[in-house]
mmCIF file of C-alpha atoms and ligand atoms in Angstrom:
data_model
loop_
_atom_site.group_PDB
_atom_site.id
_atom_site.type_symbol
_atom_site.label_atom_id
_atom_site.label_comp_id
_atom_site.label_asym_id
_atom_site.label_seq_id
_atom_site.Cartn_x
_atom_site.Cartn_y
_atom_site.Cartn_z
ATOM 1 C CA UNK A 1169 0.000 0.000 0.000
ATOM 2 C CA UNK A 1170 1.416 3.184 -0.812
ATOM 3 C CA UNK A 1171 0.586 6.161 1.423
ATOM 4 C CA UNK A 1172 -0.967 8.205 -1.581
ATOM 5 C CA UNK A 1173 -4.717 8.845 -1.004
ATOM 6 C CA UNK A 1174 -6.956 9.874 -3.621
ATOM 7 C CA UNK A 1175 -7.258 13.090 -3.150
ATOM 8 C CA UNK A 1176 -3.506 13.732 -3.464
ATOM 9 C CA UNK A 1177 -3.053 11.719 -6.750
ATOM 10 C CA UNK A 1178 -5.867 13.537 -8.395
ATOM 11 C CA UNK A 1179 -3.989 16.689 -7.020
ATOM 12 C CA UNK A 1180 -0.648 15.760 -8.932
ATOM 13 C CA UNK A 1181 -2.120 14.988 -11.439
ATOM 14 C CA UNK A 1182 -3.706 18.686 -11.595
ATOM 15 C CA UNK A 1183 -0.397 20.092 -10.545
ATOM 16 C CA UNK A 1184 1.512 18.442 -13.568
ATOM 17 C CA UNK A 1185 -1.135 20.676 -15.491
ATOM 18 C CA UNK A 1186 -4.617 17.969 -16.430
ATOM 19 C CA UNK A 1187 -8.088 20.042 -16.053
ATOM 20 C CA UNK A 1188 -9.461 18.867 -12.618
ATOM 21 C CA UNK A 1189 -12.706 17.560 -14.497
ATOM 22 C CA UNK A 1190 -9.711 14.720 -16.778
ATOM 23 C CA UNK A 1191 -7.941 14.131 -13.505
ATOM 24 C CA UNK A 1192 -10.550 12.699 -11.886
ATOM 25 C CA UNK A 1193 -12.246 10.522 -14.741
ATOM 26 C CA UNK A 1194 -8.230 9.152 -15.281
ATOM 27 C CA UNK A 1195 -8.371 8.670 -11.487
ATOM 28 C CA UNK A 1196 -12.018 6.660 -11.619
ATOM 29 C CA UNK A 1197 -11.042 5.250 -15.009
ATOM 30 C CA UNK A 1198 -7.629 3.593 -13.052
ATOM 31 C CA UNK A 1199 -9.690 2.482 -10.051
ATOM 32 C CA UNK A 1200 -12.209 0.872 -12.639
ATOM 33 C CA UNK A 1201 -15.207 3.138 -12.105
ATOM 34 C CA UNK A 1202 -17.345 5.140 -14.208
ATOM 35 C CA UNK A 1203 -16.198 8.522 -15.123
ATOM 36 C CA UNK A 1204 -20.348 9.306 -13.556
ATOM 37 C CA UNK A 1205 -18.494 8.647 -10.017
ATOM 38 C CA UNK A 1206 -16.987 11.957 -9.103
ATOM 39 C CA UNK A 1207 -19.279 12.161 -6.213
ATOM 40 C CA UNK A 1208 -17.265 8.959 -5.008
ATOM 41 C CA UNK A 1209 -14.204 10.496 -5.261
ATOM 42 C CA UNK A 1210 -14.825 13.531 -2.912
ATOM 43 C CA UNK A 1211 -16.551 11.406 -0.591
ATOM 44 C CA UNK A 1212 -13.248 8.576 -0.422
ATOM 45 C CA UNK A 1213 -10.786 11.778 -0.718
ATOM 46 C CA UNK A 1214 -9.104 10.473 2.088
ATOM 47 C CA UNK A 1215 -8.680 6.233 1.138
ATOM 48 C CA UNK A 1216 -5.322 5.011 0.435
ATOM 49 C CA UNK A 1217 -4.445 4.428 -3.305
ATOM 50 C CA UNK A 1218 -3.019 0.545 -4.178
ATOM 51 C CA UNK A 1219 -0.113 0.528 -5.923
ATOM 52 C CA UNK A 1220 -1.310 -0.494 -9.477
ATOM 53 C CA UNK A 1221 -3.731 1.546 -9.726
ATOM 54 C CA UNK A 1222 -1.252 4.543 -8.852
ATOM 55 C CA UNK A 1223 1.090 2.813 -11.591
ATOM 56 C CA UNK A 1224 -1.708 2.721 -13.885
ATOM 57 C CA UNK A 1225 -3.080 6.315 -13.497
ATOM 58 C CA UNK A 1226 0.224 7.767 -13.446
ATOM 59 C CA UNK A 1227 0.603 6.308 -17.356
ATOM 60 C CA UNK A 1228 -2.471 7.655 -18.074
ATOM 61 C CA UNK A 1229 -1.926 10.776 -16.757
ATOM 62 C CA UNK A 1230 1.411 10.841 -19.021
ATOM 63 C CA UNK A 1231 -0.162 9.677 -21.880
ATOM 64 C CA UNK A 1232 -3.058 12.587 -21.355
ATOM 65 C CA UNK A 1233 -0.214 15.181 -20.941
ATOM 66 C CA UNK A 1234 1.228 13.694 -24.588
ATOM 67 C CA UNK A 1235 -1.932 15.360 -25.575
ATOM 68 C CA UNK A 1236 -3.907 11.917 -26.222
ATOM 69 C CA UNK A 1237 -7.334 12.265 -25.791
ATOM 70 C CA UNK A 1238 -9.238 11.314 -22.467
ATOM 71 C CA UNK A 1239 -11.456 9.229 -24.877
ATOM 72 C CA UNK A 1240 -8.849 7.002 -26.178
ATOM 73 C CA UNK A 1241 -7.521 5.983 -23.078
ATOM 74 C CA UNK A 1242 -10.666 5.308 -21.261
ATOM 75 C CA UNK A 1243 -12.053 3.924 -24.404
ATOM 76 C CA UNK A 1244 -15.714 6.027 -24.561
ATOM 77 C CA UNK A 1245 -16.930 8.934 -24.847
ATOM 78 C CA UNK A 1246 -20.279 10.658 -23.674
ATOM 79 C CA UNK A 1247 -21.662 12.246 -26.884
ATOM 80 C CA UNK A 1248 -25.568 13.441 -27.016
ATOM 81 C CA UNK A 1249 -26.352 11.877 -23.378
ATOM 82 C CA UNK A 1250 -25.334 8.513 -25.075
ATOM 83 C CA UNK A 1251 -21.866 6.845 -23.835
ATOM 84 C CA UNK A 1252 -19.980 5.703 -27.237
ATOM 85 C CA UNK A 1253 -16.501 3.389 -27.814
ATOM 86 C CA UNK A 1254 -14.411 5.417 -29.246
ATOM 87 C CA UNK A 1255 -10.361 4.065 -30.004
ATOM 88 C CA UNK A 1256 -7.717 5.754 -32.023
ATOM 89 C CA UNK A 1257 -9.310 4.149 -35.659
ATOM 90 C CA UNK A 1258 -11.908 7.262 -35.428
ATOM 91 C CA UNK A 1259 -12.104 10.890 -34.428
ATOM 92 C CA UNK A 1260 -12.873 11.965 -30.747
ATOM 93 C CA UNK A 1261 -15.939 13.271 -30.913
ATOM 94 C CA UNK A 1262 -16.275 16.791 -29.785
ATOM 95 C CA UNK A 1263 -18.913 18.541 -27.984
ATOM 96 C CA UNK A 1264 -19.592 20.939 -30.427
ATOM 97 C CA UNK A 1265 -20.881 18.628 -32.892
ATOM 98 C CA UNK A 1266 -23.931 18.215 -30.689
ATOM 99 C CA UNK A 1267 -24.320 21.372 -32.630
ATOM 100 C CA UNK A 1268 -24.758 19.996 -35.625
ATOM 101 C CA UNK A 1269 -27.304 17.041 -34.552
ATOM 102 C CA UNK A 1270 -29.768 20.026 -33.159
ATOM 103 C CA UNK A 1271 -29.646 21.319 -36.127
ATOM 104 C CA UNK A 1272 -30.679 18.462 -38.210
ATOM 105 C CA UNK A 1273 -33.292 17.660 -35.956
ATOM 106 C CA UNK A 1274 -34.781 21.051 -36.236
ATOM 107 C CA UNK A 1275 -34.657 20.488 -39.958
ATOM 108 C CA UNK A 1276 -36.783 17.387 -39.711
ATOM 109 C CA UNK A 1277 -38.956 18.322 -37.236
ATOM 110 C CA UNK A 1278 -42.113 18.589 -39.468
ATOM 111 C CA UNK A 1279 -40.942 15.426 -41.724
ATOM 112 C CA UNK A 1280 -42.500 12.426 -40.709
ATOM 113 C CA UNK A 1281 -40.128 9.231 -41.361
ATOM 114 C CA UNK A 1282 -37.392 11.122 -42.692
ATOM 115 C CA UNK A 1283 -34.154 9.859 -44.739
ATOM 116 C CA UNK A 1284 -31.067 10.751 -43.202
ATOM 117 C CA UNK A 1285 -27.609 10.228 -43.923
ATOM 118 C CA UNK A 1286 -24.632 11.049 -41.826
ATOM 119 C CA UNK A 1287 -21.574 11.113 -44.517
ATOM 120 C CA UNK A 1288 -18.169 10.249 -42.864
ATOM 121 C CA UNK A 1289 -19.957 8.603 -39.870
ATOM 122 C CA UNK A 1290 -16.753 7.654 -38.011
ATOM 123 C CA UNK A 1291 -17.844 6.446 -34.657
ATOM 124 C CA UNK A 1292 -21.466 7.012 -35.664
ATOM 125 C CA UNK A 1293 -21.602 9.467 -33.047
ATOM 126 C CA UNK A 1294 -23.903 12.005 -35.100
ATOM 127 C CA UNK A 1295 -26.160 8.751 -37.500
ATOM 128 C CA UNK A 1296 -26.605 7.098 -33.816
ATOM 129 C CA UNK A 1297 -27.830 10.886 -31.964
ATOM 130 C CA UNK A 1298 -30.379 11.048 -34.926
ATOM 131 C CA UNK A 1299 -31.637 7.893 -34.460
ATOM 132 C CA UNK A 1300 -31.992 7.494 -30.988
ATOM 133 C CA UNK A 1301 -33.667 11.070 -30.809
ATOM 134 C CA UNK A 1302 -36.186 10.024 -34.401
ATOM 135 C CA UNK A 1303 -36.712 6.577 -33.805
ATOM 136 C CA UNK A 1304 -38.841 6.733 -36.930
ATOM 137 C CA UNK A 1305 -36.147 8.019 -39.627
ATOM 138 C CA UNK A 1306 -34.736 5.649 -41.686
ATOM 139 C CA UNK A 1307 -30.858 6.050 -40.988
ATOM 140 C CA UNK A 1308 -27.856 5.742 -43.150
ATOM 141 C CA UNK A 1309 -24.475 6.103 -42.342
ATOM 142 C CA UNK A 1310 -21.248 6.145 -44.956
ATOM 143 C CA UNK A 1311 -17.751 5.871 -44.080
ATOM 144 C CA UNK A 1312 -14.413 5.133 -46.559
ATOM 145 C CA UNK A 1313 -12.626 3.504 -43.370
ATOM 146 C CA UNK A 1314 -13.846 0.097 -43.106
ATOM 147 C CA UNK A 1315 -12.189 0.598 -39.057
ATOM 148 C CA UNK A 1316 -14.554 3.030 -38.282
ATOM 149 C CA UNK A 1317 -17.216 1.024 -39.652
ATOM 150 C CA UNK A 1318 -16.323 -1.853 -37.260
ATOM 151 C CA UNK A 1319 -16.467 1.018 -34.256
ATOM 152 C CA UNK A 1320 -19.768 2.524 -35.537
ATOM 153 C CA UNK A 1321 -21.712 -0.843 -35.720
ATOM 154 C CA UNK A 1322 -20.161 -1.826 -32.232
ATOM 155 C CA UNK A 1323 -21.824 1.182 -31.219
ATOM 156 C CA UNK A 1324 -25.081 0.598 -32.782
ATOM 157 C CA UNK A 1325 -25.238 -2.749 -31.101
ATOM 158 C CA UNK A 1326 -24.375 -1.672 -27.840
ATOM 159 C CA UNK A 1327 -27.296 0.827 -27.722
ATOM 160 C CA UNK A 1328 -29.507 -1.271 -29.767
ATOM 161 C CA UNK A 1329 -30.083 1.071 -32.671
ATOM 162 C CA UNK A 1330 -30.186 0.503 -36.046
ATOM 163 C CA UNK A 1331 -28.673 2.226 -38.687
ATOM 164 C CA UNK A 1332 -27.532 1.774 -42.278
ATOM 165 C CA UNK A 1333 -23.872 1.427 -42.294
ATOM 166 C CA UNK A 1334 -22.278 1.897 -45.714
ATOM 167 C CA UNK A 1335 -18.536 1.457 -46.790
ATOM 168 C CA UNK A 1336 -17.232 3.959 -49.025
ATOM 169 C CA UNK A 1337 -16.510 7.729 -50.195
ATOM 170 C CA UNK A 1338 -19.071 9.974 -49.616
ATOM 171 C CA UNK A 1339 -21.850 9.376 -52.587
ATOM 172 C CA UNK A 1340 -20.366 5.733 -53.742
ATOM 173 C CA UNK A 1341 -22.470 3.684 -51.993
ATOM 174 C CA UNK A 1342 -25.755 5.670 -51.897
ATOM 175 C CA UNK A 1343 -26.485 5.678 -56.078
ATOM 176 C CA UNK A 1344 -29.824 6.449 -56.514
ATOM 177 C CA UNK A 1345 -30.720 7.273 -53.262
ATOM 178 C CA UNK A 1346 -32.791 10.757 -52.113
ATOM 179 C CA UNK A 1347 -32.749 12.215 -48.733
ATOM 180 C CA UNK A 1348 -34.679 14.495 -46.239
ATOM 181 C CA UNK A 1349 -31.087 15.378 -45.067
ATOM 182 C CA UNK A 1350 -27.720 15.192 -45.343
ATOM 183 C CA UNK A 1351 -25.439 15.799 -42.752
ATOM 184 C CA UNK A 1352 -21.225 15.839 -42.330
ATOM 185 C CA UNK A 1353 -19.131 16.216 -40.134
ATOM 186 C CA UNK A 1354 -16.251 16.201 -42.677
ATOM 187 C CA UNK A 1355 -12.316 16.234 -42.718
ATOM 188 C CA UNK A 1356 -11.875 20.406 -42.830
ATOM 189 C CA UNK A 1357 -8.079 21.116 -41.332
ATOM 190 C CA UNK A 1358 -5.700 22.249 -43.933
ATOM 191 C CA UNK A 1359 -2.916 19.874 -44.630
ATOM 192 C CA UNK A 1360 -0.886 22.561 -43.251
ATOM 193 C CA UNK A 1361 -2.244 24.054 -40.683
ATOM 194 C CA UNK A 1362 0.023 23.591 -37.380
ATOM 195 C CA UNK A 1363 -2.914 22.831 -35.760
ATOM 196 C CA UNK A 1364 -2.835 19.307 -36.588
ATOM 197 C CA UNK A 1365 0.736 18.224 -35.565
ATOM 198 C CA UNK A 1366 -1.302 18.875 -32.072
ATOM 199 C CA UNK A 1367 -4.010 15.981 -32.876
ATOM 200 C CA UNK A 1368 -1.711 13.758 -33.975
ATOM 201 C CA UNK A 1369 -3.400 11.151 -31.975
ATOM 202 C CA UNK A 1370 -6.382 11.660 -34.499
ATOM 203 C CA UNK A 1371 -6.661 9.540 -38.022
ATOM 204 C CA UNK A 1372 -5.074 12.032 -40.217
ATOM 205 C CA UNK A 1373 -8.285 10.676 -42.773
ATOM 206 C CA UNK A 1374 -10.892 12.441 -40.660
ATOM 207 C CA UNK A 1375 -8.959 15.788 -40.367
ATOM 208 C CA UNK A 1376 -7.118 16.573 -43.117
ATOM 209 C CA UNK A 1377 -8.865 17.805 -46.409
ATOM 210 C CA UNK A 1378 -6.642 19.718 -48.459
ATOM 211 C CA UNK A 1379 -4.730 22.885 -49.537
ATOM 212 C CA UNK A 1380 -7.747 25.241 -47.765
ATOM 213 C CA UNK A 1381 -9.375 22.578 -45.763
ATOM 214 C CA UNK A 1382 -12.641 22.532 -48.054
ATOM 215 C CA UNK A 1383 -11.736 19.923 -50.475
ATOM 216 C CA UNK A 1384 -14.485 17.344 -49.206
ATOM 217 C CA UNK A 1385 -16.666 20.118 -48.455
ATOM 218 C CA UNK A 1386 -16.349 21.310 -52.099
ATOM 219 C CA UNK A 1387 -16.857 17.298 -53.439
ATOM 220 C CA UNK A 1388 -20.371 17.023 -51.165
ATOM 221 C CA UNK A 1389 -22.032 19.911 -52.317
ATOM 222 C CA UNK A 1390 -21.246 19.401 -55.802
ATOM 223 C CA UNK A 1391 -22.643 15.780 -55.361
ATOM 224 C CA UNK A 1392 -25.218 16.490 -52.817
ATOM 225 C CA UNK A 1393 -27.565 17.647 -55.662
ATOM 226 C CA UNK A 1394 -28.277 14.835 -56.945
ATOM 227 C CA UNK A 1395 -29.528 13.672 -53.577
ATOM 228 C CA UNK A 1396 -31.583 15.173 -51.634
ATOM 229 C CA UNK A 1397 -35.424 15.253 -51.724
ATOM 230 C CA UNK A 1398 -36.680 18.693 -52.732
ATOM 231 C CA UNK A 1399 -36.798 21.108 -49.836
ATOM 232 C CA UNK A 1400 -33.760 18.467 -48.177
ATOM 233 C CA UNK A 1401 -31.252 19.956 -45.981
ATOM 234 C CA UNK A 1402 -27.249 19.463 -46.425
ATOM 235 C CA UNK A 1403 -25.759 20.615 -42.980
ATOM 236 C CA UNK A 1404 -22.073 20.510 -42.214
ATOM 237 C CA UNK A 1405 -20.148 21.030 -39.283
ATOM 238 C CA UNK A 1406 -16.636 23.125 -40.650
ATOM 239 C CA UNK A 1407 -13.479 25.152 -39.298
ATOM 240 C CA UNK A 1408 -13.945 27.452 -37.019
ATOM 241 C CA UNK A 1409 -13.070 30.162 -39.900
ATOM 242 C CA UNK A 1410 -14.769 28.601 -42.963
ATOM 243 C CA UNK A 1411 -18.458 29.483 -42.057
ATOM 244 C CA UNK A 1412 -18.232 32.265 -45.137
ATOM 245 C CA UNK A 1413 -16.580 30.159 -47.419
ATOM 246 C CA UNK A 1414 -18.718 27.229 -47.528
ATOM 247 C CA UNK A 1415 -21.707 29.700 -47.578
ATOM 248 C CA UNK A 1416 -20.295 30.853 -50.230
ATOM 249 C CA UNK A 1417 -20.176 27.358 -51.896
ATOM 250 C CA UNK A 1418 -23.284 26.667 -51.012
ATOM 251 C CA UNK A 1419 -25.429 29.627 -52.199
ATOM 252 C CA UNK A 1420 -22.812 28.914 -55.737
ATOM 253 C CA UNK A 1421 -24.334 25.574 -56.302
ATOM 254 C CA UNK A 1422 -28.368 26.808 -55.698
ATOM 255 C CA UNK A 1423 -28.684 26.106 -52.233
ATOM 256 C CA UNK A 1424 -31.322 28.515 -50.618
ATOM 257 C CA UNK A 1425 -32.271 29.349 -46.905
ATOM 258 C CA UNK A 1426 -28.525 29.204 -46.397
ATOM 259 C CA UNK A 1427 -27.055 29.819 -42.975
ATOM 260 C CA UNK A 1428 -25.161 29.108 -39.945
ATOM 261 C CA UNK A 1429 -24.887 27.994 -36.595
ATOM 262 C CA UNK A 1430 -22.384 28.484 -33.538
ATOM 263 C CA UNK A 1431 -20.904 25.881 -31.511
ATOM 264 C CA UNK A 1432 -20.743 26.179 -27.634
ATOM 265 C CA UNK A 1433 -17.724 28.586 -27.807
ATOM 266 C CA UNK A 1434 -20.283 31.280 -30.088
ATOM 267 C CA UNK A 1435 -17.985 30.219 -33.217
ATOM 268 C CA UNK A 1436 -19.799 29.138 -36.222
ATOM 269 C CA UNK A 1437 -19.249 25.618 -36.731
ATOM 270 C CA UNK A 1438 -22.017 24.548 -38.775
ATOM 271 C CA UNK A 1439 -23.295 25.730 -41.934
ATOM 272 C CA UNK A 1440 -26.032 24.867 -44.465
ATOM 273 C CA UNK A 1441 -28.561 25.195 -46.911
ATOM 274 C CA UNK A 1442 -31.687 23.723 -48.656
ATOM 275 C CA UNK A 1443 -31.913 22.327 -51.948
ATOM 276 C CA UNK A 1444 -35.098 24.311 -53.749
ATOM 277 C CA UNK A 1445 -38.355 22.740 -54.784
ATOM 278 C CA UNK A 1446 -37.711 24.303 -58.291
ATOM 279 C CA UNK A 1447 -34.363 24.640 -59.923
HETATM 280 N N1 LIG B 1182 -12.913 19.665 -34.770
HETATM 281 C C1 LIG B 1182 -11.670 19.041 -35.106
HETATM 282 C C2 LIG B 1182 -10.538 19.945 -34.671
HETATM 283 O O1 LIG B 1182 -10.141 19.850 -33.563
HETATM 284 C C3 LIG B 1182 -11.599 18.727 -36.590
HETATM 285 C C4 LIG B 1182 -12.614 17.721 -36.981
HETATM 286 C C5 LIG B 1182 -12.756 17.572 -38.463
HETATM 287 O O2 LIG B 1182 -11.856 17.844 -39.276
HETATM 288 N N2 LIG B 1182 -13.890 17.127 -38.837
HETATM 289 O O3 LIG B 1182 -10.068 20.779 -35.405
#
């Protein structure tokens, strides 16, 4: 037994410079509890820590410090008030894109049984949000990495929902089909922005798209056209700069109603438009 209580690890771990909110879900995640347990911790502030679980944590708190994110190492991720494996084959799934999952249920609000796809699913974070939230819409979800595909139907099992799950890029595997909406949180850092030497935890695949960041964005509204329903929504989540630009592309290609959201820091992250009844 070493002589380090919980309280104190949590402490060094805050000291060596982790948030006090990924301190203690390391700390539960080490002692095998649910990150939900932080009540627990305050309450056993005081209890001795065993030795492996001190061993354990303090790798954990190294790798975390390495700048891997919380979610690999614990292996979920709370996303939409649903708890979601996530593992280093797909993206972390951020907050903000909750954004982005409003949205698109706002859009469908007054469609009854709607189509939906969710185009670069990766963990099937956003395709899974929709469907729990509309049982009744008929769900598809597309990604080109056949590892995320295995992480987004371990998900759908898990919470016992059922969605489409399609392997491919972008359009491939959806020839002929229409949709209420389409929605995507695509790749949109550009290949050389600095910024991603700092997620380089992160498949490169889900981040990277290009010289300005917008070539996938570019490629789905071109090819978006040619499915969705009339009236059908194409929402995206972007860079926390591009909200103009893909407005911009957007409004180009005929899109109307077009606009954007912010994400939880006021930036706006998401941005979209309607394909008209009549072009
Ligand atoms: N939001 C991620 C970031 O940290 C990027 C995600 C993406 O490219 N889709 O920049």
């Amino acid at each position: 037994m070493s002589a380090l209580t919980v309280s104190r690890a949590a402490a060094q771990a805050q000291a060596l410079g982790l948030p006090r909110l990924e301190a203690q879900i390391l700390l539960l995640h080490a002692m095998g509890r649910s990150g939900h347990d932080r009540a627990w911790l305050l309450a056993h502030g005081d209890d001795p820590l065993e030795d492996e679980v001190q061993t354990i944590f303090n790798s954990h708190v190294q790798r975390r410090l390495d700048t891997e994110p919380v979610a690999y190492i614990t292996g979920q991720k709370e996303f939409y008030g649903l708890t979601f494996q996530i593992d280093k084959r797909v993206l972390d799934p951020r907050a903000d894109t909750e954004t982005l999952v409003e949205w698109s249920l706002s859009c469908l609000a007054d469609t009854p049984k709607p189509q939906v796809v969710d185009l670069g699913t990766g963990s099937g974070v956003i395709a899974l949000a929709l469907k729990h939230a509309r049982p009744d819409a008929a769900v598809w979800a597309v990604d080109a990495s056949a590892e995320a595909l295995l992480v987004a139907t371990a998900n759908a099992q898990h919470l016992g929902l059922s969605v489409d799950f399609h392997h491919g890029s972008w359009f491939a595997p959806l020839s002929g089909r229409t949709f209420d909406a389409i929605v995507s949180n695509p790749p949109y850092v550009a290949s050389s922005d600095v910024h991603l030497q700092a997620l380089k935890y992160e498949p490169l695949s889900a981040l990277d798209s290009g010289t300005d960041g917008l070539d996938d964005i570019r490629l789905i509204v071109r090819e978006a056209t040619h499915h969705l329903q009339p009236n059908g929504w194409l929402l995206f989540e972007h860079g926390y700069d591009q909200a103009h630009a893909v407005q911009t592309l957007l409004a180009n290609q005929g899109f109307v109603n077009v606009q954007s959201r912010p994400d939880l820091a006021g930036i706006l992250r998401c941005t979209g438009g309607q394909w008209p009844t009549v072009k």
